[in-house]
Amino acid sequence: MTDSIMSKAATMEIPINSNGDTGTLPEDDSLEQAAKLQWSLDEKVGSSRGTRDLQQVMVSGPNLNETSIVSGGYGGTAEGIIPTSSIKGSSMHHSSSSSSMAADEATRGVAVEKLETVKKWGLNTYKCTKQMISERFGRGSRTVDMELEAQIEVLRDTKRKYESVLRLARALTNHFYNMVQTQHALGDTFADLSQKSPELRDEFGYNAETQKLLCKNGETLLGAINFFVSSINTLVNKTMEDTLMTIKMYESSRLEFDAYRSDLEELSLGPRDAVAMARIDAAQQQYQIQKDKYERLRSDVIIKLKFLEENKVKVMHKQLLLFHNAISAYFAGNQQQLEQTLKQFNIKLKPPGDDKPSWLEEQ
């Protein structure tokens, strides 16, 4: 009804008088009433819709998660609308997933590295054990340096003999120390008896002086023997031991070198396809690495053996001369020569009560 009225009002002609005034139409009142009716109907419908929307908002409340961001100006299409809930959820999920992926990658890297280390160690141990068993049963070949092996054997034999000298020198020191303590006690006893036995005062007095003199010379000789023992101990348990440790590393590298050499020889006798050639290239690289290591340690052993021999001659020349002069002077009763021997080798004796621990050490 309203559509027909509006269309009719739009197409109606308006008569104009000669003086330019519009004429009064009989349908003006009806048109005015129709327009008022249409306006009242629209107002009622709009107010009812607004009331329902307001009630719905008051009941449910706005949901911030459903808020939308509109790109573009007023009246734009709905293609630019992006829900904020999807942005928030995707960003949080992306950050958490990236951090977890980084942690997983780090853990996986450490595990792979440890696995590779264990794998290399196991492969190397297997090859060395196989080479060792083959050598013991006479089925495998080994690299031999006859001259160096002879020098190493001489060093081991020399170390055993020097250890024997060190053991005997320590035994002599202990026995001589007990003898000096006995002489000291005997001299004190003679001195006490010389005071209590007037008829034998001179005899006890002579013997007391003799024992005290022997005790003093014995302490001087003990200083020389202790210095001798200390020098031999350093030579045997430090200098020679350090060289023997290098020799052990050299022998271990020799075994590894022969193991990888045998492995390369076995692969070279096999087929020559692509997979075999790749394995031969890898074995060749490992063989070269072990060869360089073996040559380096071999050179270190040769140098250390040379310096050890020079040091041994120098040390033993000095210590044997000291031992001989001190023993000879002591048993000859030449106190002056004995003291001169200690000065010659810069040996300082400890005071009589220096071995006793201090009160701080006793606490």
Short mmCIF file of C-alpha atoms in Angstrom, two decimals, residues 27-347:
data_model
loop_
_atom_site.label_atom_id
_atom_site.label_comp_id
_atom_site.label_asym_id
_atom_site.label_seq_id
_atom_site.Cartn_x
_atom_site.Cartn_y
_atom_site.Cartn_z
CA GLU A 27 -5.41 14.90 -3.28
CA ASP A 28 -2.99 16.93 -1.16
CA ASP A 29 -4.67 15.95 2.10
CA SER A 30 -4.64 12.27 1.26
CA LEU A 31 -0.95 12.39 0.29
CA GLU A 32 -0.04 14.21 3.47
CA GLN A 33 -1.92 11.65 5.55
CA ALA A 34 -0.21 8.77 3.73
CA ALA A 35 3.23 10.24 4.37
CA LYS A 36 2.48 10.71 8.07
CA LEU A 37 1.24 7.12 8.28
CA GLN A 38 4.40 5.79 6.60
CA TRP A 39 6.65 7.78 8.97
CA SER A 40 4.86 6.53 12.07
CA LEU A 41 5.11 2.93 10.89
CA ASP A 42 8.88 3.23 10.24
CA GLU A 43 9.44 4.81 13.64
CA LYS A 44 7.62 2.00 15.42
CA VAL A 45 9.53 -0.72 13.57
CA GLY A 46 12.91 0.94 14.20
CA SER A 47 12.22 1.49 17.88
CA SER A 48 11.15 -2.12 18.37
CA ARG A 49 14.33 -3.41 16.64
CA GLY A 50 16.58 -1.12 18.67
CA THR A 51 14.97 -2.28 21.91
CA ARG A 52 15.52 -5.92 21.03
CA ASP A 53 19.22 -5.30 20.10
CA LEU A 54 19.82 -3.37 23.32
CA GLN A 55 18.27 -6.13 25.40
CA GLN A 56 20.40 -8.75 23.64
CA VAL A 57 23.60 -6.74 24.32
CA MET A 58 22.67 -6.18 27.97
CA VAL A 59 22.03 -9.90 28.48
CA SER A 60 24.95 -11.43 26.64
CA GLY A 61 27.49 -8.59 26.86
CA PRO A 62 30.18 -7.87 24.29
CA ASN A 63 32.63 -10.69 23.54
CA LEU A 64 36.10 -9.29 23.06
CA ASN A 65 37.28 -12.50 21.45
CA GLU A 66 34.76 -11.94 18.65
CA THR A 67 35.81 -8.34 18.04
CA SER A 68 36.77 -7.81 14.45
CA ILE A 69 39.32 -5.55 12.80
CA VAL A 70 38.01 -3.99 9.63
CA SER A 71 40.41 -2.96 6.96
CA GLY A 72 39.33 -0.24 4.62
CA GLY A 73 37.00 2.74 4.96
CA TYR A 74 33.34 3.06 5.74
CA GLY A 75 31.14 0.96 3.61
CA GLY A 76 33.92 -1.45 2.59
CA THR A 77 33.34 -5.07 1.78
CA ALA A 78 33.52 -7.81 4.39
CA GLU A 79 36.60 -9.35 2.83
CA GLY A 80 38.91 -7.21 5.01
CA ILE A 81 37.40 -8.30 8.34
CA ILE A 82 39.87 -10.33 10.45
CA PRO A 83 38.74 -11.87 13.78
CA THR A 84 41.12 -10.85 16.61
CA SER A 85 40.70 -14.24 18.30
CA SER A 86 42.31 -15.93 15.33
CA ILE A 87 45.24 -13.46 15.43
CA LYS A 88 45.83 -13.95 19.14
CA GLY A 89 45.57 -17.72 19.01
CA SER A 90 47.81 -18.08 15.97
CA SER A 91 50.54 -15.83 17.42
CA MET A 92 50.59 -17.63 20.76
CA HIS A 93 50.60 -21.02 19.06
CA HIS A 94 53.40 -19.93 16.73
CA SER A 95 55.65 -18.66 19.59
CA SER A 96 55.13 -21.76 21.75
CA SER A 97 55.67 -24.10 18.82
CA SER A 98 58.86 -22.30 17.76
CA SER A 99 60.35 -22.46 21.28
CA SER A 100 59.50 -26.15 21.63
CA MET A 101 61.01 -26.84 18.21
CA ALA A 102 64.24 -25.05 19.21
CA ALA A 103 64.48 -27.09 22.43
CA ASP A 104 63.85 -30.30 20.52
CA GLU A 105 66.54 -29.42 17.98
CA ALA A 106 69.10 -28.72 20.73
CA THR A 107 68.33 -31.98 22.52
CA ARG A 108 68.46 -33.90 19.27
CA GLY A 109 71.84 -32.31 18.41
CA VAL A 110 73.40 -33.31 21.73
CA ALA A 111 72.06 -36.86 21.42
CA VAL A 112 73.37 -37.21 17.87
CA GLU A 113 76.79 -35.91 18.91
CA LYS A 114 77.04 -38.39 21.79
CA LEU A 115 75.88 -41.20 19.54
CA GLU A 116 78.54 -40.37 16.96
CA THR A 117 81.24 -40.28 19.67
CA VAL A 118 80.20 -43.68 21.02
CA LYS A 119 80.04 -45.05 17.50
CA LYS A 120 83.56 -43.87 16.65
CA TRP A 121 84.93 -45.17 19.95
CA GLY A 122 83.31 -48.57 19.45
CA LEU A 123 84.58 -48.87 15.87
CA ASN A 124 88.10 -47.87 16.88
CA THR A 125 88.11 -50.28 19.83
CA TYR A 126 86.89 -53.12 17.62
CA LYS A 127 89.60 -52.53 15.02
CA CYS A 128 92.38 -52.24 17.62
CA THR A 129 91.22 -55.37 19.44
CA LYS A 130 91.09 -57.27 16.16
CA GLN A 131 94.61 -56.11 15.28
CA MET A 132 95.94 -57.05 18.73
CA ILE A 133 94.49 -60.55 18.55
CA SER A 134 95.84 -61.00 15.02
CA GLU A 135 99.33 -60.00 16.15
CA ARG A 136 99.27 -62.33 19.16
CA PHE A 137 98.22 -65.30 17.05
CA GLY A 138 100.73 -64.44 14.34
CA ARG A 139 98.17 -63.74 11.63
CA GLY A 140 98.57 -59.99 11.42
CA SER A 141 101.50 -57.80 10.50
CA ARG A 142 102.83 -54.99 12.70
CA THR A 143 105.01 -51.97 12.05
CA VAL A 144 108.40 -52.42 13.71
CA ASP A 145 111.19 -49.88 14.18
CA MET A 146 114.07 -52.09 15.29
CA GLU A 147 116.36 -49.28 16.45
CA LEU A 148 113.66 -47.48 18.42
CA GLU A 149 112.35 -50.72 19.93
CA ALA A 150 115.87 -51.55 21.13
CA GLN A 151 116.22 -48.13 22.79
CA ILE A 152 112.86 -48.53 24.51
CA GLU A 153 113.83 -51.95 25.83
CA VAL A 154 117.13 -50.54 27.15
CA LEU A 155 115.24 -47.77 28.92
CA ARG A 156 112.89 -50.24 30.61
CA ASP A 157 115.77 -52.40 31.73
CA THR A 158 117.64 -49.33 33.02
CA LYS A 159 114.56 -48.22 34.95
CA ARG A 160 114.28 -51.63 36.63
CA LYS A 161 117.94 -51.50 37.68
CA TYR A 162 117.68 -47.92 38.93
CA GLU A 163 114.60 -48.88 40.94
CA SER A 164 116.71 -51.60 42.55
CA VAL A 165 119.44 -49.05 43.37
CA LEU A 166 116.80 -46.72 44.83
CA ARG A 167 115.34 -49.49 46.98
CA LEU A 168 118.77 -50.48 48.34
CA ALA A 169 119.76 -46.86 48.97
CA ARG A 170 116.58 -46.33 50.98
CA ALA A 171 117.30 -49.48 52.98
CA LEU A 172 120.84 -48.22 53.67
CA THR A 173 119.42 -44.87 54.79
CA ASN A 174 117.03 -46.54 57.22
CA HIS A 175 119.72 -48.82 58.67
CA PHE A 176 122.24 -46.02 58.97
CA TYR A 177 119.66 -43.77 60.60
CA ASN A 178 119.01 -46.46 63.22
CA MET A 179 122.76 -46.82 63.78
CA VAL A 180 123.15 -43.06 64.28
CA GLN A 181 120.29 -43.05 66.77
CA THR A 182 121.93 -45.96 68.61
CA GLN A 183 125.27 -44.14 68.70
CA HIS A 184 123.54 -41.05 70.05
CA ALA A 185 121.89 -43.05 72.81
CA LEU A 186 125.13 -44.86 73.58
CA GLY A 187 127.05 -41.60 73.84
CA ASP A 188 124.48 -40.20 76.28
CA THR A 189 124.77 -43.35 78.38
CA PHE A 190 128.58 -43.16 78.48
CA ALA A 191 128.41 -39.54 79.49
CA ASP A 192 126.02 -40.32 82.33
CA LEU A 193 128.19 -43.18 83.58
CA SER A 194 131.26 -40.98 83.52
CA GLN A 195 129.53 -38.71 86.03
CA LYS A 196 128.42 -41.56 88.28
CA SER A 197 131.55 -43.69 88.15
CA PRO A 198 134.52 -41.64 89.37
CA GLU A 199 136.92 -44.54 88.98
CA LEU A 200 136.00 -44.91 85.24
CA ARG A 201 135.32 -41.28 84.47
CA ASP A 202 138.05 -40.91 81.87
CA GLU A 203 137.28 -44.15 80.05
CA PHE A 204 133.54 -43.41 79.86
CA GLY A 205 134.30 -39.85 78.85
CA TYR A 206 136.52 -40.90 75.92
CA ASN A 207 133.88 -43.28 74.58
CA ALA A 208 131.13 -40.69 75.00
CA GLU A 209 133.10 -38.16 72.94
CA THR A 210 133.82 -40.76 70.27
CA GLN A 211 130.16 -41.76 69.94
CA LYS A 212 129.07 -38.13 69.75
CA LEU A 213 131.62 -37.49 67.01
CA LEU A 214 130.46 -40.55 65.10
CA CYS A 215 126.87 -39.45 65.55
CA LYS A 216 127.66 -36.02 64.15
CA ASN A 217 129.52 -37.48 61.16
CA GLY A 218 126.71 -39.99 60.68
CA GLU A 219 124.15 -37.18 60.47
CA THR A 220 126.32 -35.47 57.88
CA LEU A 221 126.56 -38.70 55.88
CA LEU A 222 122.78 -39.15 56.18
CA GLY A 223 122.31 -35.73 54.58
CA ALA A 224 124.45 -36.82 51.62
CA ILE A 225 122.65 -40.17 51.27
CA ASN A 226 119.22 -38.53 51.49
CA PHE A 227 120.20 -36.14 48.72
CA PHE A 228 121.37 -39.11 46.64
CA VAL A 229 118.10 -40.97 47.22
CA SER A 230 116.00 -37.90 46.38
CA SER A 231 117.83 -37.33 43.09
CA ILE A 232 117.55 -40.99 42.06
CA ASN A 233 113.84 -40.96 42.93
CA THR A 234 113.25 -37.90 40.73
CA LEU A 235 115.15 -39.48 37.87
CA VAL A 236 113.32 -42.81 38.08
CA ASN A 237 109.77 -41.87 39.05
CA LYS A 238 109.43 -38.57 37.20
CA THR A 239 111.86 -38.21 34.30
CA MET A 240 111.91 -41.84 33.19
CA GLU A 241 108.22 -42.29 33.93
CA ASP A 242 107.33 -39.29 31.76
CA THR A 243 109.29 -40.78 28.86
CA LEU A 244 107.61 -44.15 29.38
CA MET A 245 104.18 -42.50 29.28
CA THR A 246 105.05 -41.03 25.89
CA ILE A 247 106.23 -44.48 24.81
CA LYS A 248 102.85 -45.96 25.84
CA MET A 249 101.06 -43.37 23.74
CA TYR A 250 103.39 -44.17 20.85
CA GLU A 251 102.68 -47.91 21.13
CA SER A 252 98.94 -47.24 21.25
CA SER A 253 99.16 -45.07 18.14
CA ARG A 254 101.22 -47.80 16.45
CA LEU A 255 98.45 -50.32 17.12
CA GLU A 256 95.79 -47.97 15.76
CA PHE A 257 97.93 -47.24 12.70
CA ASP A 258 98.35 -50.95 11.94
CA ALA A 259 94.63 -51.56 12.51
CA TYR A 260 93.59 -48.93 9.97
CA ARG A 261 96.36 -50.03 7.61
CA SER A 262 95.06 -53.61 7.67
CA ASP A 263 91.51 -52.35 7.14
CA LEU A 264 92.62 -50.36 4.10
CA GLU A 265 94.48 -53.35 2.68
CA GLU A 266 91.41 -55.57 3.05
CA LEU A 267 89.18 -53.03 1.31
CA SER A 268 91.71 -52.60 -1.51
CA LEU A 269 91.52 -56.33 -2.26
CA GLY A 270 87.71 -56.25 -2.55
CA PRO A 271 85.39 -55.11 -5.37
CA ARG A 272 85.68 -51.67 -6.97
CA ASP A 273 82.07 -50.53 -7.23
CA ALA A 274 80.83 -47.09 -6.18
CA VAL A 275 80.04 -48.08 -2.57
CA ALA A 276 83.38 -49.85 -2.16
CA MET A 277 85.29 -46.88 -3.58
CA ALA A 278 83.58 -44.55 -1.11
CA ARG A 279 84.58 -46.85 1.75
CA ILE A 280 88.14 -47.03 0.43
CA ASP A 281 88.36 -43.24 0.32
CA ALA A 282 87.12 -42.96 3.90
CA ALA A 283 89.57 -45.66 5.03
CA GLN A 284 92.38 -43.86 3.21
CA GLN A 285 91.62 -40.65 5.10
CA GLN A 286 91.58 -42.44 8.46
CA TYR A 287 94.79 -44.23 7.56
CA GLN A 288 96.51 -40.91 6.80
CA ILE A 289 95.30 -39.41 10.09
CA GLN A 290 96.62 -42.37 12.08
CA LYS A 291 99.88 -42.32 10.15
CA ASP A 292 100.47 -38.65 10.96
CA LYS A 293 99.72 -39.30 14.63
CA TYR A 294 102.06 -42.29 14.68
CA GLU A 295 104.91 -40.35 13.04
CA ARG A 296 104.45 -37.42 15.44
CA LEU A 297 104.58 -39.61 18.55
CA ARG A 298 107.51 -41.55 17.16
CA SER A 299 109.43 -38.30 16.76
CA ASP A 300 108.48 -37.29 20.33
CA VAL A 301 109.78 -40.59 21.71
CA ILE A 302 113.10 -40.26 19.88
CA ILE A 303 113.62 -36.73 21.20
CA LYS A 304 112.68 -37.67 24.77
CA LEU A 305 114.96 -40.70 24.75
CA LYS A 306 117.84 -38.52 23.65
CA PHE A 307 117.27 -35.88 26.33
CA LEU A 308 116.67 -38.55 28.96
CA GLU A 309 120.03 -40.17 28.23
CA GLU A 310 121.82 -36.83 28.50
CA ASN A 311 120.03 -35.94 31.72
CA LYS A 312 120.66 -39.38 33.21
CA VAL A 313 124.42 -39.17 32.57
CA LYS A 314 124.64 -35.70 34.07
CA VAL A 315 122.60 -36.53 37.17
CA MET A 316 124.25 -39.87 37.87
CA HIS A 317 127.75 -38.48 37.39
CA LYS A 318 127.09 -35.92 40.12
CA GLN A 319 125.27 -38.28 42.47
CA LEU A 320 127.77 -41.14 42.21
CA LEU A 321 130.66 -38.75 42.92
CA LEU A 322 128.81 -37.40 45.95
CA PHE A 323 128.04 -40.88 47.26
CA HIS A 324 131.63 -42.06 46.85
CA ASN A 325 133.27 -39.02 48.48
CA ALA A 326 130.82 -38.97 51.41
CA ILE A 327 131.16 -42.68 52.20
CA SER A 328 134.96 -42.58 51.88
CA ALA A 329 135.29 -39.53 54.13
CA TYR A 330 132.97 -40.95 56.75
CA PHE A 331 134.66 -44.33 57.13
CA ALA A 332 138.09 -42.70 56.96
CA GLY A 333 137.08 -40.53 59.88
CA ASN A 334 137.85 -37.40 57.92
CA GLN A 335 135.25 -35.00 59.25
CA GLN A 336 136.68 -32.02 57.39
CA GLN A 337 136.54 -33.79 54.00
CA LEU A 338 133.01 -34.97 54.71
CA GLU A 339 131.83 -31.44 55.40
CA GLN A 340 133.70 -30.19 52.35
CA THR A 341 131.90 -32.75 50.21
CA LEU A 342 128.52 -31.44 51.30
CA LYS A 343 129.57 -27.86 50.57
CA GLN A 344 130.81 -28.92 47.14
CA PHE A 345 127.35 -30.25 46.20
CA ASN A 346 125.42 -27.43 47.96
CA ILE A 347 123.81 -29.74 50.51
#
